[in-house]
Amino acid sequence: MLYLSTRGHPDRKRFCEILLEGLAPDGGLYLPERYPQVDAATLGKWRTLSYADLAYEILSLYIDDIPAGDLRALVRKTYTEEVFGTKEIVPLKPLEPGVCLEALSNGPTLAFKDMAMQLLGNLFEYELGRRGEELNILGATSGDTGSAAEYAMRGKKGVRVFMTSPHGRMSPFQQAQMFSLQDANIHNLAIEGVFDDCQDIVKAVSNDHDFKRRYRIGTVNSINWARLVAQVVYYFAGYFQGTRSNDERVSFAVPSGNFGNVCAGHVARMMGLPIAKLVVATNENDVLDEFFRTGVYRVRGARDTYETSSPSMDISKASNFERFVFDLLERDGARVRYLFSEELAAKGQFDLSHAALVARDRYGFASGRSTHADRLATIRDTWQRFGTMIDTHTADGLKVAREQVQPGIPMIVLETALPIKFAATIVEALGRGPERPARFAGIEDLPKRVTVLPADAEQVKQFIAAHCA
Ligand SMILES: *Cc1c(COP(=O)(O)O)cnc(C)c1O
C-alpha cells in the first residue's frame, strides 16, 4: 500500500515513512492510493473476532512494512481489557429503541482520542527502535489531545513529550490528569497565556528549521494517518455489535471538530462497511454543518470561534476535512491544492454547492448543530429516561442523531468522552456532579510535575534543549 498527498505531489510513500511525518511536502494530507475493499465473506469472518484481532485485520490492509507477527503483537498489546476497561473495548449501550451509544471513552484519559493514541505510542516506540532514532513531541493542548498523547507516550523508549497548555485554564481534573504523571519522558509546560499563545509557540519552534532538525521535533496532531486508520476499527466493531447479519445497515452520529473521527467513518464506508448515514454533529462552531447544508466551507476567525461547553469541538477550521474533499472531487489533487492553498487563503472560504449534494447522496453525509441549551436538555433527558449520564460532546452527537434517525436503521452515537471531564456542565444540567471512575479518586491531590514558563518560544526551546541530554 502506498500513500499520496491530497495536493497532487507525485511522490508515493509507505506507511512507516508517513508515520512520523506531519503534512506532505506540498502541504497536503496523506491518504492511501486506494481503499481496500471488504466483501461480505470477509465481513462474515471478521464478525466474531476480538477487537485486537479485528484491528490487526484492518490495519494489515494499510500497513505492509511492519512484519505481520510484529503488527499483531503491537495491536494485542494496545487493545486490552486492562487499558480499556471491558472485553469488548468499545461496548454499545442501548438508549431508546434504534439508538445506542458506542463507548469509546474508557481508555486512560476518558476520551476517544485514546483509541488511536494508545496505538500510536506503540507504533512510534517500535519504529523509532527499528531506526535507532529518537523523537521529541512538541504539542499544544487545552485538554483532551495533550493528555491522550502523554498517556500514550509515557515510559516509551525513544520518545519525549513537551506539552504546552495555558497556565491555570484547564479544568482541575484535566490538570490533575496530565500533571500527576511522573514519567521522566513527559514534560508539562504551563504557559502564562491562552491556548493561542501555546499554538504560536509550537509554530515558532517548528519554523526554526535548524532547531527542529537538531532536536528532532515532531507532533502527534490529528492529521496523522496512523491515528485516522486506528479509528476505522471501531466503526467495524460498532457495526458488528449493532447488527446480526451483514445485510443490515447502520448509521453513525459523530461529535465533530477537526473531522478526524468522522473521516475514519468515511474510510470505513469506502471500504464497503454497510453504513447508511454518517451524521456530523457540531456545536455552535458549525463550520462543518454549514458545509454539509450549503456546500460553502468558510473558516472562522478567532473572534468568530466560540468557547463552548463542548470545548474539544471548538474549532475554526477542520484540519482533516481536506481528506474528504479530495475524495469528493474524485481525487483531483490540483483542484484540492487550489481550493485549500489559494482560494481559502485569498477569500477565507470556497463554494462547492453542487458537491454538497454528492456528499449527501453518494457519501451518506448528513449534519446538524447543537447549542449549550441543547446539551443541557439532552444530558437531562438521557439521565431521566435511561439513567445514563453523558458528557457534553456526546450530547451534541445524540441531539443531532435523533434528528436523523431512519426507521429500521440503528443509529450508533459515538461517545467521545466521559462526563467526569466536564463536571461543571453536568452540575448545571442535573444539579449533581458526575460519577468518577474509581481509578481517578483523589487525583487532584497527587503531586504535580509541571514547569510554568512565560509565553516565549525562546524559553521553551531552552527548556527542550536542557532536557534532551
Ligand atoms: C477531539 C474530540 C472531538 C472531536 O473529534 P474530531 O476528530 O476533531 O472531529 C469530539 N469530542 C471529544 C471529547 C474530543 O476529545
Short mmCIF file of C-alpha atoms and ligand atoms in Angstrom, two decimals:
data_model
loop_
_atom_site.label_atom_id
_atom_site.label_comp_id
_atom_site.label_asym_id
_atom_site.label_seq_id
_atom_site.Cartn_x
_atom_site.Cartn_y
_atom_site.Cartn_z
CA MET A 1 0.00 0.00 0.00
CA LEU A 2 1.35 3.41 -0.99
CA TYR A 3 0.27 6.84 0.25
CA LEU A 4 -0.22 10.03 -1.74
CA SER A 5 -0.81 13.69 -0.90
CA THR A 6 -4.23 15.31 -1.28
CA ARG A 7 -2.50 18.18 -3.14
CA GLY A 8 -1.19 16.13 -6.03
CA HIS A 9 2.53 15.77 -5.16
CA PRO A 10 3.96 12.96 -7.36
CA ASP A 11 5.81 11.13 -4.52
CA ARG A 12 4.38 7.93 -3.10
CA LYS A 13 5.34 6.75 0.39
CA ARG A 14 4.97 3.73 2.60
CA PHE A 15 3.21 3.61 5.95
CA CYS A 16 6.25 3.81 8.22
CA GLU A 17 7.59 6.78 6.24
CA ILE A 18 4.46 8.84 6.85
CA LEU A 19 4.02 7.54 10.42
CA LEU A 20 6.49 10.03 11.91
CA GLU A 21 5.71 12.87 9.46
CA GLY A 22 3.06 15.55 9.62
CA LEU A 23 1.89 17.14 6.40
CA ALA A 24 3.07 16.01 2.97
CA PRO A 25 5.82 18.19 1.42
CA ASP A 26 3.24 20.15 -0.62
CA GLY A 27 1.15 20.92 2.48
CA GLY A 28 -1.41 18.20 1.69
CA LEU A 29 -2.56 15.30 3.87
CA TYR A 30 -1.65 11.68 3.23
CA LEU A 31 -4.22 9.16 2.04
CA PRO A 32 -3.86 5.62 0.71
CA GLU A 33 -3.77 5.33 -3.09
CA ARG A 34 -6.97 3.30 -2.89
CA TYR A 35 -9.30 1.97 -0.20
CA PRO A 36 -9.05 -1.81 0.23
CA GLN A 37 -12.45 -3.42 -0.41
CA VAL A 38 -14.02 -5.68 2.17
CA ASP A 39 -16.56 -8.16 0.77
CA ALA A 40 -19.40 -9.96 2.52
CA ALA A 41 -17.36 -13.12 3.12
CA THR A 42 -14.64 -11.11 4.84
CA LEU A 43 -17.17 -9.21 6.94
CA GLY A 44 -18.57 -12.60 7.94
CA LYS A 45 -15.16 -13.77 9.10
CA TRP A 46 -14.43 -10.57 10.99
CA ARG A 47 -17.75 -10.50 12.85
CA THR A 48 -16.60 -12.82 15.62
CA LEU A 49 -13.05 -11.55 16.09
CA SER A 50 -11.78 -9.89 19.25
CA TYR A 51 -11.20 -6.14 18.98
CA ALA A 52 -7.42 -6.59 18.78
CA ASP A 53 -7.65 -9.24 16.06
CA LEU A 54 -10.14 -7.11 14.11
CA ALA A 55 -7.73 -4.19 14.42
CA TYR A 56 -4.96 -6.40 13.08
CA GLU A 57 -7.03 -7.45 10.05
CA ILE A 58 -7.93 -3.86 9.16
CA LEU A 59 -4.53 -2.33 9.84
CA SER A 60 -2.71 -5.01 7.88
CA LEU A 61 -4.60 -3.86 4.76
CA TYR A 62 -2.91 -0.47 5.16
CA ILE A 63 0.45 -1.37 6.71
CA ASP A 64 2.72 -3.67 4.71
CA ASP A 65 6.08 -2.52 6.02
CA ILE A 66 5.79 -3.99 9.52
CA PRO A 67 6.10 -7.80 9.68
CA ALA A 68 2.74 -9.47 10.39
CA GLY A 69 3.86 -11.01 13.68
CA ASP A 70 5.12 -7.66 14.97
CA LEU A 71 1.97 -5.80 13.95
CA ARG A 72 -0.22 -8.39 15.63
CA ALA A 73 1.84 -8.14 18.82
CA LEU A 74 1.55 -4.32 18.76
CA VAL A 75 -2.26 -4.32 18.49
CA ARG A 76 -2.65 -7.07 21.08
CA LYS A 77 -0.50 -5.07 23.48
CA THR A 78 -2.60 -1.95 22.78
CA TYR A 79 -6.22 -3.06 22.93
CA THR A 80 -6.52 -4.86 26.25
CA GLU A 81 -9.29 -5.09 28.82
CA GLU A 82 -6.88 -3.67 31.40
CA VAL A 83 -6.39 -0.44 29.43
CA PHE A 84 -9.91 -0.01 28.01
CA GLY A 85 -11.99 -1.44 30.84
CA THR A 86 -14.05 -4.09 29.02
CA LYS A 87 -13.51 -7.18 26.90
CA GLU A 88 -15.42 -5.56 24.02
CA ILE A 89 -13.15 -2.46 24.25
CA VAL A 90 -15.95 -0.35 22.66
CA PRO A 91 -19.25 -1.78 24.05
CA LEU A 92 -22.63 -0.49 22.84
CA LYS A 93 -25.04 0.99 25.40
CA PRO A 94 -28.71 1.00 24.32
CA LEU A 95 -30.92 4.08 24.78
CA GLU A 96 -34.37 4.34 23.14
CA PRO A 97 -35.18 1.65 20.52
CA GLY A 98 -32.99 2.14 17.46
CA VAL A 99 -30.46 4.41 19.19
CA CYS A 100 -27.38 3.45 21.17
CA LEU A 101 -24.05 4.83 22.31
CA GLU A 102 -20.72 3.28 21.37
CA ALA A 103 -18.39 3.74 24.34
CA LEU A 104 -15.06 5.00 23.03
CA SER A 105 -14.04 6.74 26.23
CA ASN A 106 -12.95 4.11 28.68
CA GLY A 107 -9.24 4.40 27.95
CA PRO A 108 -6.66 6.03 30.25
CA THR A 109 -7.82 9.65 29.71
CA LEU A 110 -11.55 9.01 29.32
CA ALA A 111 -11.84 10.44 25.80
CA PHE A 112 -11.96 8.73 22.42
CA LYS A 113 -8.53 10.04 21.43
CA ASP A 114 -7.04 7.19 23.47
CA MET A 115 -8.38 4.73 20.88
CA ALA A 116 -5.83 5.91 18.32
CA MET A 117 -3.18 7.50 20.50
CA GLN A 118 -2.52 4.32 22.51
CA LEU A 119 -1.69 2.52 19.27
CA LEU A 120 0.39 5.46 18.05
CA GLY A 121 2.55 5.26 21.18
CA ASN A 122 3.34 1.62 20.49
CA LEU A 123 3.92 2.23 16.77
CA PHE A 124 6.28 5.15 17.50
CA GLU A 125 8.30 3.15 20.00
CA TYR A 126 8.55 0.25 17.54
CA GLU A 127 9.57 2.30 14.51
CA LEU A 128 11.99 4.57 16.38
CA GLY A 129 13.63 1.49 17.90
CA ARG A 130 13.95 -0.09 14.46
CA ARG A 131 15.63 3.03 13.11
CA GLY A 132 17.70 3.75 16.21
CA GLU A 133 16.22 7.26 16.32
CA GLU A 134 14.61 9.50 18.90
CA LEU A 135 11.69 11.91 18.66
CA ASN A 136 10.68 14.91 20.77
CA ILE A 137 6.97 15.54 20.51
CA LEU A 138 6.02 19.17 20.96
CA GLY A 139 2.34 19.99 21.28
CA ALA A 140 -0.20 22.50 22.48
CA THR A 141 -3.33 21.41 24.28
CA SER A 142 -6.33 22.79 26.05
CA GLY A 143 -7.27 19.32 27.25
CA ASP A 144 -8.03 16.02 25.52
CA THR A 145 -5.28 15.76 22.91
CA GLY A 146 -2.41 16.57 25.24
CA SER A 147 -3.44 14.17 27.94
CA ALA A 148 -4.12 11.36 25.43
CA ALA A 149 -0.66 11.93 23.93
CA GLU A 150 1.05 11.90 27.33
CA TYR A 151 -0.69 8.71 28.47
CA ALA A 152 0.20 7.07 25.15
CA MET A 153 3.87 8.07 25.21
CA ARG A 154 4.66 7.75 28.94
CA GLY A 155 7.59 5.45 29.52
CA LYS A 156 8.07 4.78 25.79
CA LYS A 157 11.67 4.38 24.65
CA GLY A 158 12.98 6.96 22.19
CA VAL A 159 10.13 9.43 22.76
CA ARG A 160 9.88 12.57 24.88
CA VAL A 161 6.78 14.76 25.14
CA PHE A 162 6.84 18.52 25.69
CA MET A 163 3.22 19.56 26.09
CA THR A 164 2.31 23.22 26.43
CA SER A 165 -1.02 24.24 27.95
CA PRO A 166 -2.45 27.59 29.06
CA HIS A 167 -1.49 28.09 32.72
CA GLY A 168 -4.48 27.78 35.04
CA ARG A 169 -7.04 27.45 32.25
CA MET A 170 -7.70 23.72 32.07
CA SER A 171 -10.27 22.12 34.37
CA PRO A 172 -8.81 20.88 37.70
CA PHE A 173 -9.49 17.30 36.61
CA GLN A 174 -7.67 17.72 33.30
CA GLN A 175 -4.72 19.44 35.00
CA ALA A 176 -4.54 16.64 37.54
CA GLN A 177 -4.65 14.01 34.80
CA MET A 178 -1.67 15.50 32.99
CA PHE A 179 0.41 16.99 35.77
CA SER A 180 0.28 13.92 38.02
CA LEU A 181 2.31 11.89 35.51
CA GLN A 182 5.75 11.29 37.00
CA ASP A 183 7.39 9.68 33.97
CA ALA A 184 10.80 11.13 33.14
CA ASN A 185 9.97 11.43 29.41
CA ILE A 186 6.84 13.56 29.94
CA HIS A 187 7.24 17.34 30.36
CA ASN A 188 4.28 19.59 31.15
CA LEU A 189 4.86 23.23 30.29
CA ALA A 190 2.20 25.59 31.67
CA ILE A 191 2.45 28.74 29.57
CA GLU A 192 1.48 32.11 31.02
CA GLY A 193 -1.05 32.90 28.31
CA VAL A 194 -4.03 31.46 26.44
CA PHE A 195 -4.25 28.41 24.16
CA ASP A 196 -3.39 30.51 21.08
CA ASP A 197 -0.10 31.51 22.72
CA CYS A 198 0.73 27.82 23.14
CA GLN A 199 -0.06 27.16 19.49
CA ASP A 200 2.04 30.13 18.42
CA ILE A 201 4.99 28.78 20.40
CA VAL A 202 4.67 25.37 18.73
CA LYS A 203 4.57 27.07 15.32
CA ALA A 204 7.55 29.29 16.11
CA VAL A 205 9.65 26.35 17.28
CA SER A 206 8.66 24.25 14.24
CA ASN A 207 9.52 27.12 11.89
CA ASP A 208 13.05 27.23 13.31
CA HIS A 209 14.21 24.51 10.93
CA ASP A 210 17.69 24.19 12.42
CA PHE A 211 16.31 23.70 15.90
CA LYS A 212 13.63 21.33 14.62
CA ARG A 213 16.20 19.12 12.88
CA ARG A 214 18.76 19.28 15.65
CA TYR A 215 16.29 18.29 18.36
CA ARG A 216 14.16 16.01 16.15
CA ILE A 217 10.90 17.81 16.91
CA GLY A 218 7.71 16.03 15.84
CA THR A 219 3.97 16.17 16.54
CA VAL A 220 1.03 13.86 17.12
CA ASN A 221 -1.73 16.02 15.72
CA SER A 222 -4.98 14.74 14.34
CA ILE A 223 -3.90 14.82 10.69
CA ASN A 224 -1.60 11.84 11.31
CA TRP A 225 -2.84 8.99 9.09
CA ALA A 226 -1.96 6.33 11.67
CA ARG A 227 -4.39 7.93 14.11
CA LEU A 228 -7.10 8.02 11.50
CA VAL A 229 -6.73 4.41 10.41
CA ALA A 230 -6.77 3.21 14.03
CA GLN A 231 -10.17 4.88 14.35
CA VAL A 232 -11.57 2.96 11.37
CA VAL A 233 -11.58 -0.18 13.54
CA TYR A 234 -14.28 0.94 15.96
CA TYR A 235 -16.72 1.64 13.12
CA PHE A 236 -16.46 -2.04 12.16
CA ALA A 237 -16.65 -3.11 15.82
CA GLY A 238 -19.75 -0.94 16.34
CA TYR A 239 -21.38 -2.35 13.21
CA PHE A 240 -20.82 -5.95 14.27
CA GLN A 241 -22.27 -5.34 17.72
CA GLY A 242 -25.26 -3.41 16.38
CA THR A 243 -26.33 -5.92 13.72
CA ARG A 244 -26.92 -9.68 13.37
CA SER A 245 -26.08 -10.08 9.70
CA ASN A 246 -24.14 -8.25 7.01
CA ASP A 247 -27.35 -7.44 5.09
CA GLU A 248 -28.16 -4.81 7.69
CA ARG A 249 -27.08 -1.20 7.59
CA VAL A 250 -26.39 1.18 10.48
CA SER A 251 -25.81 4.92 10.76
CA PHE A 252 -23.22 6.66 12.93
CA ALA A 253 -23.51 10.07 14.58
CA VAL A 254 -20.18 11.70 15.37
CA PRO A 255 -19.48 14.72 17.62
CA SER A 256 -17.08 16.55 15.31
CA GLY A 257 -14.38 19.20 15.45
CA ASN A 258 -11.37 18.58 13.25
CA PHE A 259 -13.21 15.94 11.20
CA GLY A 260 -10.74 13.21 12.22
CA ASN A 261 -13.25 10.88 13.85
CA VAL A 262 -15.94 11.05 11.16
CA CYS A 263 -13.30 10.88 8.41
CA ALA A 264 -12.45 7.43 9.75
CA GLY A 265 -16.13 6.57 9.31
CA HIS A 266 -15.91 7.76 5.72
CA VAL A 267 -12.92 5.46 5.17
CA ALA A 268 -14.84 2.51 6.69
CA ARG A 269 -17.78 3.25 4.37
CA MET A 270 -15.45 3.49 1.36
CA MET A 271 -14.07 0.06 2.27
CA GLY A 272 -17.57 -1.36 1.98
CA LEU A 273 -18.89 -1.31 5.56
CA PRO A 274 -22.70 -1.04 5.20
CA ILE A 275 -23.13 2.45 6.65
CA ALA A 276 -26.33 4.32 5.72
CA LYS A 277 -25.59 7.79 7.11
CA LEU A 278 -22.58 9.48 8.64
CA VAL A 279 -24.08 12.22 10.76
CA VAL A 280 -21.72 15.09 11.51
CA ALA A 281 -22.70 16.85 14.74
CA THR A 282 -21.18 20.23 15.58
CA ASN A 283 -21.65 22.66 18.45
CA GLU A 284 -22.02 26.42 17.95
CA ASN A 285 -18.75 26.26 15.96
CA ASP A 286 -20.62 24.97 12.94
CA VAL A 287 -18.13 25.20 10.04
CA LEU A 288 -18.86 21.60 9.10
CA ASP A 289 -22.64 21.75 9.47
CA GLU A 290 -22.64 24.81 7.24
CA PHE A 291 -20.67 22.95 4.58
CA PHE A 292 -22.92 19.90 4.52
CA ARG A 293 -26.03 22.11 4.40
CA THR A 294 -24.84 24.67 1.83
CA GLY A 295 -21.64 23.50 0.18
CA VAL A 296 -19.80 26.58 1.45
CA TYR A 297 -16.71 25.88 3.54
CA ARG A 298 -15.98 29.08 5.45
CA VAL A 299 -13.22 29.03 8.05
CA ARG A 300 -13.78 31.23 11.09
CA GLY A 301 -11.53 33.89 12.54
CA ALA A 302 -10.55 33.92 16.22
CA ARG A 303 -13.38 36.34 17.02
CA ASP A 304 -15.99 34.03 15.44
CA THR A 305 -14.74 30.95 17.24
CA TYR A 306 -16.75 30.43 20.39
CA GLU A 307 -15.69 28.92 23.71
CA THR A 308 -18.42 26.39 24.41
CA SER A 309 -19.26 23.73 26.96
CA SER A 310 -18.11 21.07 24.44
CA PRO A 311 -14.61 22.59 24.15
CA SER A 312 -12.95 19.76 22.21
CA MET A 313 -15.19 20.70 19.26
CA ASP A 314 -14.34 24.43 19.36
CA ILE A 315 -12.55 24.73 16.05
CA SER A 316 -12.21 27.49 13.48
CA LYS A 317 -11.29 25.15 10.63
CA ALA A 318 -11.47 21.36 10.37
CA SER A 319 -7.94 20.14 9.74
CA ASN A 320 -8.89 16.69 8.39
CA PHE A 321 -11.65 17.95 6.10
CA GLU A 322 -9.28 18.19 3.12
CA ARG A 323 -9.15 14.39 3.01
CA PHE A 324 -12.87 14.13 2.37
CA VAL A 325 -12.83 16.99 -0.15
CA PHE A 326 -10.15 15.07 -2.08
CA ASP A 327 -12.49 12.08 -2.43
CA LEU A 328 -15.49 14.33 -3.08
CA LEU A 329 -13.65 15.95 -6.01
CA GLU A 330 -12.77 12.49 -7.38
CA ARG A 331 -9.20 12.81 -6.14
CA ASP A 332 -8.32 15.83 -8.24
CA GLY A 333 -5.17 16.91 -6.33
CA ALA A 334 -4.65 20.06 -8.41
CA ARG A 335 -8.14 21.28 -7.61
CA VAL A 336 -7.74 20.49 -3.87
CA ARG A 337 -4.44 22.38 -3.85
CA TYR A 338 -6.09 25.37 -5.48
CA LEU A 339 -9.02 25.37 -3.05
CA PHE A 340 -7.00 24.96 0.15
CA SER A 341 -3.85 26.88 -0.60
CA GLU A 342 -5.16 29.69 -2.82
CA GLU A 343 -8.90 30.17 -2.61
CA LEU A 344 -9.08 29.73 1.18
CA ALA A 345 -6.04 31.95 1.70
CA ALA A 346 -7.50 34.68 -0.51
CA LYS A 347 -11.18 34.57 0.45
CA GLY A 348 -11.40 32.54 3.66
CA GLN A 349 -13.94 30.25 2.01
CA PHE A 350 -14.80 28.17 -1.03
CA ASP A 351 -18.09 27.11 -2.50
CA LEU A 352 -18.86 23.56 -3.64
CA SER A 353 -22.65 23.77 -3.63
CA HIS A 354 -23.08 21.10 -6.28
CA ALA A 355 -20.69 18.74 -4.49
CA ALA A 356 -22.61 19.12 -1.21
CA LEU A 357 -25.45 17.14 -2.78
CA VAL A 358 -22.96 14.46 -3.80
CA ALA A 359 -21.61 14.40 -0.23
CA ARG A 360 -25.11 13.57 0.92
CA ASP A 361 -26.31 11.23 -1.81
CA ARG A 362 -23.16 9.31 -2.70
CA TYR A 363 -21.15 9.54 0.51
CA GLY A 364 -24.01 9.37 3.03
CA PHE A 365 -23.23 12.55 4.95
CA ALA A 366 -25.82 14.41 7.00
CA SER A 367 -25.26 17.10 9.62
CA GLY A 368 -26.69 19.27 12.34
CA ARG A 369 -25.67 21.58 15.16
CA SER A 370 -26.31 21.71 18.87
CA THR A 371 -26.12 24.58 21.37
CA HIS A 372 -25.42 24.88 25.09
CA ALA A 373 -29.17 24.76 25.81
CA ASP A 374 -29.47 21.61 23.65
CA ARG A 375 -26.61 19.99 25.56
CA LEU A 376 -28.24 20.69 28.92
CA ALA A 377 -31.60 19.37 27.70
CA THR A 378 -30.06 16.23 26.16
CA ILE A 379 -27.95 15.43 29.23
CA ARG A 380 -31.00 15.87 31.47
CA ASP A 381 -33.35 13.88 29.26
CA THR A 382 -30.90 11.00 28.83
CA TRP A 383 -30.32 10.86 32.59
CA GLN A 384 -34.03 10.97 33.44
CA ARG A 385 -35.20 8.44 30.86
CA PHE A 386 -32.34 5.95 30.86
CA GLY A 387 -30.25 6.65 33.97
CA THR A 388 -27.28 7.17 31.64
CA MET A 389 -25.03 10.15 32.22
CA ILE A 390 -23.39 11.51 29.08
CA ASP A 391 -20.79 14.19 28.54
CA THR A 392 -21.33 17.44 26.64
CA HIS A 393 -19.74 16.29 23.35
CA THR A 394 -21.73 13.07 23.28
CA ALA A 395 -24.82 15.19 24.00
CA ASP A 396 -24.17 17.19 20.82
CA GLY A 397 -23.92 13.91 18.91
CA LEU A 398 -27.10 12.46 20.42
CA LYS A 399 -29.15 15.62 19.83
CA VAL A 400 -28.27 15.69 16.13
CA ALA A 401 -28.55 11.88 15.81
CA ARG A 402 -32.18 11.99 16.91
CA GLU A 403 -32.97 14.39 14.05
CA GLN A 404 -31.53 11.94 11.52
CA VAL A 405 -32.90 8.54 12.64
CA GLN A 406 -34.45 6.45 9.85
CA PRO A 407 -36.88 3.60 10.57
CA GLY A 408 -35.23 0.17 10.62
CA ILE A 409 -31.67 1.52 10.65
CA PRO A 410 -29.88 1.51 14.02
CA MET A 411 -28.23 4.81 14.90
CA ILE A 412 -24.93 4.46 16.76
CA VAL A 413 -23.82 7.62 18.55
CA LEU A 414 -20.10 7.74 19.28
CA GLU A 415 -19.48 8.55 22.94
CA THR A 416 -16.34 10.67 22.76
CA ALA A 417 -15.72 11.49 26.44
CA LEU A 418 -16.98 10.66 29.92
CA PRO A 419 -18.95 13.25 31.93
CA ILE A 420 -16.35 13.47 34.72
CA LYS A 421 -14.15 15.53 32.39
CA PHE A 422 -16.79 18.27 32.10
CA ALA A 423 -18.26 18.27 35.58
CA ALA A 424 -19.39 21.91 35.70
CA THR A 425 -21.89 21.47 32.85
CA ILE A 426 -23.18 18.23 34.34
CA VAL A 427 -23.91 20.06 37.58
CA GLU A 428 -25.67 22.77 35.58
CA ALA A 429 -27.81 20.18 33.78
CA LEU A 430 -28.55 17.75 36.60
CA GLY A 431 -27.92 19.60 39.84
CA ARG A 432 -25.41 16.93 40.81
CA GLY A 433 -21.88 16.02 39.86
CA PRO A 434 -20.84 13.15 37.59
CA GLU A 435 -19.72 9.73 38.72
CA ARG A 436 -15.98 9.36 38.95
CA PRO A 437 -14.33 6.07 37.92
CA ALA A 438 -12.58 4.57 40.96
CA ARG A 439 -9.12 4.85 39.48
CA PHE A 440 -9.43 8.64 39.39
CA ALA A 441 -10.36 9.05 43.07
CA GLY A 442 -8.39 11.92 44.57
CA ILE A 443 -6.11 12.59 41.60
CA GLU A 444 -6.33 16.34 42.26
CA ASP A 445 -4.30 15.75 45.45
CA LEU A 446 -1.41 13.90 43.79
CA PRO A 447 1.97 15.64 43.44
CA LYS A 448 2.18 17.68 40.24
CA ARG A 449 5.03 17.72 37.74
CA VAL A 450 4.80 20.92 35.72
CA THR A 451 7.02 23.87 34.81
CA VAL A 452 5.49 27.32 34.42
CA LEU A 453 7.06 29.37 31.61
CA PRO A 454 6.28 32.77 30.08
CA ALA A 455 4.70 32.82 26.58
CA ASP A 456 8.09 32.95 24.92
CA ALA A 457 9.27 30.46 22.28
CA GLU A 458 12.94 31.02 23.15
CA GLN A 459 12.41 29.88 26.73
CA VAL A 460 10.54 26.80 25.53
CA LYS A 461 13.44 26.00 23.18
CA GLN A 462 15.89 26.36 26.07
CA PHE A 463 13.78 24.02 28.16
CA ILE A 464 13.71 21.40 25.38
CA ALA A 465 17.46 21.70 24.79
CA ALA A 466 18.16 21.30 28.50
CA HIS A 467 16.01 18.15 28.72
CA CYS A 468 17.27 16.34 25.62
CA ALA A 469 20.58 15.17 27.01
C1 LIG B 1 -11.33 15.59 19.81
C2 LIG B 1 -12.71 15.43 20.31
C3 LIG B 1 -13.83 15.56 19.46
C4 LIG B 1 -13.71 15.96 18.01
O1 LIG B 1 -13.12 14.96 17.21
P1 LIG B 1 -12.55 15.32 15.75
O2 LIG B 1 -11.82 14.11 15.33
O3 LIG B 1 -11.63 16.51 15.96
O4 LIG B 1 -13.70 15.66 14.88
C5 LIG B 1 -15.09 15.33 19.99
N1 LIG B 1 -15.25 15.03 21.29
C6 LIG B 1 -14.21 14.91 22.14
C7 LIG B 1 -14.47 14.59 23.56
C8 LIG B 1 -12.90 15.09 21.69
O5 LIG B 1 -11.87 14.98 22.55
#
